[in-house]
Short mmCIF file of N, CA and C in Angstrom, two decimals:
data_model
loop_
_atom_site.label_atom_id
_atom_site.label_comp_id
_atom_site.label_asym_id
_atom_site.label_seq_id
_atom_site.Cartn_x
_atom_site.Cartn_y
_atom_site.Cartn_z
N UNK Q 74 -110.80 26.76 -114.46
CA UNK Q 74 -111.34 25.58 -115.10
C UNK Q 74 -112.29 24.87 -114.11
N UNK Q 75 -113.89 24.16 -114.80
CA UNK Q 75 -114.28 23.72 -114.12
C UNK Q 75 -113.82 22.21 -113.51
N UNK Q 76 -114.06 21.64 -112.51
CA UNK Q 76 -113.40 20.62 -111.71
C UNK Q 76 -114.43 19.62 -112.98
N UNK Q 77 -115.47 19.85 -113.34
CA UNK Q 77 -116.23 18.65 -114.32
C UNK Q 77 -115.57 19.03 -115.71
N UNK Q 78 -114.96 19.18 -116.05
CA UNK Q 78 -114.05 19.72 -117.49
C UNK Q 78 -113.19 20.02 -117.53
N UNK Q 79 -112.39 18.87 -116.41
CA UNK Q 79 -110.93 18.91 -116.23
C UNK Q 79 -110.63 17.61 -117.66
N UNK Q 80 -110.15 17.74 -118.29
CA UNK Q 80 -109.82 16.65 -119.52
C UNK Q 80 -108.61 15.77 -118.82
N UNK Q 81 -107.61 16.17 -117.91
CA UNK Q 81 -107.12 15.06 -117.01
C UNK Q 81 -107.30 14.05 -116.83
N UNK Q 82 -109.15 14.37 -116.07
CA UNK Q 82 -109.67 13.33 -115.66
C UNK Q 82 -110.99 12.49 -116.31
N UNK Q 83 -111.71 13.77 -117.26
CA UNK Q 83 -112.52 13.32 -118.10
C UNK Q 83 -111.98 12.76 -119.64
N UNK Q 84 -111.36 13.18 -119.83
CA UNK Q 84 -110.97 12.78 -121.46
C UNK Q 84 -110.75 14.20 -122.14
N UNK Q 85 -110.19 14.27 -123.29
CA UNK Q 85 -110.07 15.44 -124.46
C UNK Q 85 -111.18 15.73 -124.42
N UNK Q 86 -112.50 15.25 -123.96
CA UNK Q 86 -114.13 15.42 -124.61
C UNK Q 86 -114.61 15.77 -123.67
N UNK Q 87 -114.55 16.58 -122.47
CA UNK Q 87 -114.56 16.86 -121.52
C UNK Q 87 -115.96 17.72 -121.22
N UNK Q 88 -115.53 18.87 -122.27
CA UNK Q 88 -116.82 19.48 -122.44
C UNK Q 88 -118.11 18.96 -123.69
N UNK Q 89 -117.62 17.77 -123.43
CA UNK Q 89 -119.04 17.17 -123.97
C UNK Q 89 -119.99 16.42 -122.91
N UNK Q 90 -121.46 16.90 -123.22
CA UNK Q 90 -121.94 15.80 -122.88
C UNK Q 90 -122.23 14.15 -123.31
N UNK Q 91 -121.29 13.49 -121.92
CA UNK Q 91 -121.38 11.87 -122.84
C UNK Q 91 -121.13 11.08 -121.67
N UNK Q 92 -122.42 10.56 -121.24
CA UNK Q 92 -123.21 10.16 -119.19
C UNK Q 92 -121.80 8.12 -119.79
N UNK Q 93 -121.99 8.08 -121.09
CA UNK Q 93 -121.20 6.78 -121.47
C UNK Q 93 -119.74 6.25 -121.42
N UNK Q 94 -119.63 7.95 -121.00
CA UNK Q 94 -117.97 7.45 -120.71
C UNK Q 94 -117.45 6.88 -119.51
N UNK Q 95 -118.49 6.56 -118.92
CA UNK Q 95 -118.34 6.04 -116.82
C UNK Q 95 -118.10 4.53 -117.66
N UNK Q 96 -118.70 4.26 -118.61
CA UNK Q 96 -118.71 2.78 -119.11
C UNK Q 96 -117.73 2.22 -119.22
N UNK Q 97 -117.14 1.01 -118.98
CA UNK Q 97 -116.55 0.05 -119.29
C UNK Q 97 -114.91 0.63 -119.05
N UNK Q 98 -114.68 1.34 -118.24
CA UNK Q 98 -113.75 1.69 -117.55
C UNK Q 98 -113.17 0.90 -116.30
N UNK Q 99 -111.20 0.97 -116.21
CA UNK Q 99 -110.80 0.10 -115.37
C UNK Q 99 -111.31 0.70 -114.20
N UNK Q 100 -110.94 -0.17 -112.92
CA UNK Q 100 -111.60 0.32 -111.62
C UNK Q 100 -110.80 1.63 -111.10
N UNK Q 101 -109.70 2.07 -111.27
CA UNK Q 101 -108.78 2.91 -111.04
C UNK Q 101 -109.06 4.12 -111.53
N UNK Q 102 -109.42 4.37 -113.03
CA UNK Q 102 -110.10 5.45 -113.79
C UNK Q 102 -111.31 5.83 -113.46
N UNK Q 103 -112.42 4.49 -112.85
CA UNK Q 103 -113.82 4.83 -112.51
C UNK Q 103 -113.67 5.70 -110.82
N UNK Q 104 -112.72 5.04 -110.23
CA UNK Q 104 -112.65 5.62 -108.58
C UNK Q 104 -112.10 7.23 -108.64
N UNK Q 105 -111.14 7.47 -109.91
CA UNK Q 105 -110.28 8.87 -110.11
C UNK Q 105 -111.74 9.86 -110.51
N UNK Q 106 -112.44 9.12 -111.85
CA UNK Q 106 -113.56 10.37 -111.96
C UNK Q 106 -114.15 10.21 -110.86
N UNK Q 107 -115.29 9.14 -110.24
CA UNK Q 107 -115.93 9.58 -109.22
C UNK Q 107 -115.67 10.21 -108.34
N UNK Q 108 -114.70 10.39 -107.95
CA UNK Q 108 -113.78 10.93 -106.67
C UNK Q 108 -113.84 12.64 -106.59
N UNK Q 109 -113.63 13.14 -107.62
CA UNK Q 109 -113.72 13.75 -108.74
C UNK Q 109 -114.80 14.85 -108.55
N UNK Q 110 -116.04 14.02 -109.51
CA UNK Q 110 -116.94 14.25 -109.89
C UNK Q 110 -117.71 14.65 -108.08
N UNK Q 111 -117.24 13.74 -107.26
CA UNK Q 111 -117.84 14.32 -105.72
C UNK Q 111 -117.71 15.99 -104.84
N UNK Q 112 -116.27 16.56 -106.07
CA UNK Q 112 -116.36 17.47 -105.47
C UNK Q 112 -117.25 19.02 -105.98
N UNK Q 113 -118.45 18.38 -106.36
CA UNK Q 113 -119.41 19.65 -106.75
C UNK Q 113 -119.74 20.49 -105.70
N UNK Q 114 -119.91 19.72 -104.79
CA UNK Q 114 -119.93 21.02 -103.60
C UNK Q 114 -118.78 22.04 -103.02
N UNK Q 115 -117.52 21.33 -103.36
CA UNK Q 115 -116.49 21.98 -103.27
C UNK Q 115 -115.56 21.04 -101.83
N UNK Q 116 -114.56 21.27 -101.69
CA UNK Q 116 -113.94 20.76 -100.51
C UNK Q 116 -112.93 21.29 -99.57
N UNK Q 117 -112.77 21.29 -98.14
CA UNK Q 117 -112.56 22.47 -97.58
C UNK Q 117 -112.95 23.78 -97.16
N UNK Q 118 -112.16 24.44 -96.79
CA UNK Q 118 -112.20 26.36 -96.67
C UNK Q 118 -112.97 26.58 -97.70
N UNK Q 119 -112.87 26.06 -99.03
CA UNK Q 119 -113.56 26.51 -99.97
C UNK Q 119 -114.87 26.02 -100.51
N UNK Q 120 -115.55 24.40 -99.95
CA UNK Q 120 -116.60 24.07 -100.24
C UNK Q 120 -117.54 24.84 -100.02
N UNK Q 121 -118.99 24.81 -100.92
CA UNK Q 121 -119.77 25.06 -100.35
C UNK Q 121 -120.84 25.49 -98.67
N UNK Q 122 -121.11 26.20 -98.75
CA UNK Q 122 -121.33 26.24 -97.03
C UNK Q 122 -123.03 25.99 -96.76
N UNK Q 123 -123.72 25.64 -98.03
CA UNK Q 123 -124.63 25.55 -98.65
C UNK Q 123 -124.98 23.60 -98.78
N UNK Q 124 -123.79 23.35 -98.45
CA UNK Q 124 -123.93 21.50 -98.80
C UNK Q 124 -124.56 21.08 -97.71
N UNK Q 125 -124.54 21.36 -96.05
CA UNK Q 125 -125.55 20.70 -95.45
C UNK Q 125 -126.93 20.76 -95.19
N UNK Q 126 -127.25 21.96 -95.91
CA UNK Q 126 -128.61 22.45 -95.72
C UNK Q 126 -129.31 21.65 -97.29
N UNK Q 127 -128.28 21.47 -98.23
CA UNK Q 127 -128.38 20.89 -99.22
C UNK Q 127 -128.78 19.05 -98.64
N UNK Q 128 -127.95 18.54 -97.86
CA UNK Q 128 -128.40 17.50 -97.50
C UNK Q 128 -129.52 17.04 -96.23
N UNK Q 129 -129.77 18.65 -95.65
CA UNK Q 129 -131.20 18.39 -94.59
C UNK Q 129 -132.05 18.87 -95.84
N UNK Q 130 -132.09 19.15 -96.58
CA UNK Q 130 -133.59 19.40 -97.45
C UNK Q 130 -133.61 17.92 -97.56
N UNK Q 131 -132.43 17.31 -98.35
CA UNK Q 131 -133.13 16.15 -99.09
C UNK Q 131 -134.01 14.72 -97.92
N UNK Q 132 -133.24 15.16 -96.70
CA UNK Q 132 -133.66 14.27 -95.78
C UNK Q 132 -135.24 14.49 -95.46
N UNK Q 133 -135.30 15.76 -95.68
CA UNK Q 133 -136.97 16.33 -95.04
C UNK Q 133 -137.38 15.68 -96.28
N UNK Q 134 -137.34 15.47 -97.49
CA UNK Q 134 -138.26 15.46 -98.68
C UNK Q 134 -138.51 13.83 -98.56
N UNK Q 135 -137.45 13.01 -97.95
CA UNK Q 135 -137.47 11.49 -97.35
C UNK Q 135 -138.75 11.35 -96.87
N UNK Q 136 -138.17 12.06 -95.43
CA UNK Q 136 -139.02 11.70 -94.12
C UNK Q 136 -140.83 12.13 -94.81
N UNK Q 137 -140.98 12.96 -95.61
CA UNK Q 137 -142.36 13.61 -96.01
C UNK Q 137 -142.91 12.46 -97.23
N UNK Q 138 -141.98 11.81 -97.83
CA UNK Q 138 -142.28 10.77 -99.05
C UNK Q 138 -143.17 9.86 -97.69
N UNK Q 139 -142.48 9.13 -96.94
CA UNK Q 139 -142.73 8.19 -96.07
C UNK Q 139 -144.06 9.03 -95.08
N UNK Q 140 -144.43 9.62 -94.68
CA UNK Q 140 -144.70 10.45 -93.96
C UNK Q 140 -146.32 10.33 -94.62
N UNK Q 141 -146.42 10.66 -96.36
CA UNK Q 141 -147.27 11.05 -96.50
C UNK Q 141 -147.83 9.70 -98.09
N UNK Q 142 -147.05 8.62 -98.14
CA UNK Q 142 -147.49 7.71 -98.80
C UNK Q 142 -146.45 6.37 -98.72
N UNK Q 143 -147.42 5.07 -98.71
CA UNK Q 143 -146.95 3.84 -98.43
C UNK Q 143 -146.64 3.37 -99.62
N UNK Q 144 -144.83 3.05 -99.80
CA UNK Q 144 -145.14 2.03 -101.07
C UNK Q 144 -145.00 0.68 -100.95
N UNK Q 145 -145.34 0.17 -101.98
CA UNK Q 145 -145.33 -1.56 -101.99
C UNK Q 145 -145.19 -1.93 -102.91
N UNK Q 146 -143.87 -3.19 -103.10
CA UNK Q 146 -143.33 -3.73 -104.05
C UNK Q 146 -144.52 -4.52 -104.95
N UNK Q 147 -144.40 -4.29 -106.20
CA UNK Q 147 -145.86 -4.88 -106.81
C UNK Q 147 -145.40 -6.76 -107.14
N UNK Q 148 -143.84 -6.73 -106.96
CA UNK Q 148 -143.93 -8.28 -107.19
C UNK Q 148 -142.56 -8.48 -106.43
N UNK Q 149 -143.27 -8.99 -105.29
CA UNK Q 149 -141.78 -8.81 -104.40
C UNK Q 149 -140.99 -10.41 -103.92
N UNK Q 150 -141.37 -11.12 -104.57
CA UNK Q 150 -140.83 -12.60 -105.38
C UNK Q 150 -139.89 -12.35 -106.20
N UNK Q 151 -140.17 -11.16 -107.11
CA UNK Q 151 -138.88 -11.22 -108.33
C UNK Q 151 -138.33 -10.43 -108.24
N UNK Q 152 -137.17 -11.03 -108.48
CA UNK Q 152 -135.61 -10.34 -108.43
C UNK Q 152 -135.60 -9.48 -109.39
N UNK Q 153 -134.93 -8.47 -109.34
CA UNK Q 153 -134.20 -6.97 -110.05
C UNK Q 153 -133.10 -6.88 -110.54
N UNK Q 154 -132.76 -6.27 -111.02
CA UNK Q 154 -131.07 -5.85 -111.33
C UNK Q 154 -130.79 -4.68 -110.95
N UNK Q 155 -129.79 -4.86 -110.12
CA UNK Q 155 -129.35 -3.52 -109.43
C UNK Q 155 -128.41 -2.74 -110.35
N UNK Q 156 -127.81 -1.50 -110.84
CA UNK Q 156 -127.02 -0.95 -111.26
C UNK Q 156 -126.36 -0.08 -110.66
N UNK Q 157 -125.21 0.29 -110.62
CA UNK Q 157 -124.74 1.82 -109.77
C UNK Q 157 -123.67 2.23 -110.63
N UNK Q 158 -123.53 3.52 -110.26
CA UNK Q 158 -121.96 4.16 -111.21
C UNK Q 158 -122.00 5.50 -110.20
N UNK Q 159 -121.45 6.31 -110.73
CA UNK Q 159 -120.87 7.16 -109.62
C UNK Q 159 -121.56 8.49 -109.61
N UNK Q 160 -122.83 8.63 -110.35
CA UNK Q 160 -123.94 9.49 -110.15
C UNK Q 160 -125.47 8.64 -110.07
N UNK Q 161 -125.34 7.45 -110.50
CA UNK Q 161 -126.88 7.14 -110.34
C UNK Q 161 -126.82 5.78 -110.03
N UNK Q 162 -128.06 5.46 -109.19
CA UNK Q 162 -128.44 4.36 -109.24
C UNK Q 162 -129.72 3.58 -109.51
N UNK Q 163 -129.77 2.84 -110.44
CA UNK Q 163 -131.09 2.34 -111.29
C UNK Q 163 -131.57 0.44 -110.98
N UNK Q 164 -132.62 0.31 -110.93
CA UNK Q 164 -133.16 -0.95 -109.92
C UNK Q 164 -133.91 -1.27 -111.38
N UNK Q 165 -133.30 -1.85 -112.70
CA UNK Q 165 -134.50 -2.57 -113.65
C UNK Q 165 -135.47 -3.70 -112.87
N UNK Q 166 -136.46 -3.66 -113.20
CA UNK Q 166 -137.80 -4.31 -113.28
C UNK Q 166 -138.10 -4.45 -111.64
N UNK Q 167 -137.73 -2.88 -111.07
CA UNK Q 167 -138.62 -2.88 -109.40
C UNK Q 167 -139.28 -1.85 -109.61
N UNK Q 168 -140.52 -2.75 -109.88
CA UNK Q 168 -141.99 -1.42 -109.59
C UNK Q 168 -142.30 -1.58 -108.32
N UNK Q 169 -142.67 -0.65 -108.01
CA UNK Q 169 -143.38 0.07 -106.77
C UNK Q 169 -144.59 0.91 -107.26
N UNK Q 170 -145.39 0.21 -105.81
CA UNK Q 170 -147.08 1.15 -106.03
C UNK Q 170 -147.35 2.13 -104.85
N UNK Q 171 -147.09 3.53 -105.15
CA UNK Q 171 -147.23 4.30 -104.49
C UNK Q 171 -148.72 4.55 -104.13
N UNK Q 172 -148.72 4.81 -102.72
CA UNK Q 172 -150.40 5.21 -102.65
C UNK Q 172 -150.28 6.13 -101.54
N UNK Q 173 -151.56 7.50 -101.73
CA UNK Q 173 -151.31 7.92 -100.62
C UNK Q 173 -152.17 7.59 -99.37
N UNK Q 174 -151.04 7.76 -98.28
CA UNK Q 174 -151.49 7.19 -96.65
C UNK Q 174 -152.34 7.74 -96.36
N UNK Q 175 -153.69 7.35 -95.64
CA UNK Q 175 -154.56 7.10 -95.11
C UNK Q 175 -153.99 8.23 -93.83
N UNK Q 176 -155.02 9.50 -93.29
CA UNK Q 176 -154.42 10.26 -92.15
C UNK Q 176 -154.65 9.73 -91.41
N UNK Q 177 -154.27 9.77 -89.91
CA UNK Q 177 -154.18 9.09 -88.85
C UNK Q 177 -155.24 9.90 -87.82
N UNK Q 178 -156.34 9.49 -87.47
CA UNK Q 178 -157.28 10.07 -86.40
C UNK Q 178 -156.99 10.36 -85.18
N UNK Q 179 -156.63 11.39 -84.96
CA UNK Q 179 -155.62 12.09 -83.87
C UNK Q 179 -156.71 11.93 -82.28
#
């Protein structure tokens, strides 16, 4: 059985897709799935051996965002709303103006 379609911890509906069921859950049920849901890479002897190279890519794709364009908050007076849950995190009404950087004359 997969660890994401354990009905234990997801519900009878397990193998459904439904991103709404993180919703409005006590804090105890939200910490059990996320907890959970963290072990896609696997954990232990048996995790992935593939997860840190998984997390130096994403760092290089960082360092190269920054590296190779400046952003700037287009209204950085007004406040946002932050959101988080235990796969995403979403910032309503923060635009950012990406541009690309200017090379540097060596």
């Amino acid at each position: 059985m997969s660890v994401m379609r354990n009905k234990g911890v997801f519900g009878e509906d397990a193998d459904v897709f439904r991103p709404e069921r993180w919703l409005g859950l006590d804090p105890a049920q939200r910490r059990h799935m996320a907890n959970t849901a963290e072990l896609s890479f696997g954990y232990g002897r048996f995790g992935c051996s593939g997860k840190q190279v998984a997390f130096i890519e994403l760092n290089k794709i960082y360092v190269e965002l920054l590296r190779y364009f400046d952003f700037h908050l287009v209204n950085p007076g007004k406040p946002f709303d932050f959101t988080a849950n235990a796969f995403t995190q979403h910032a309503k009404g923060l635009w950012v103006r990406v541009t690309e950087r200017k090379p540097i004359s060596q």
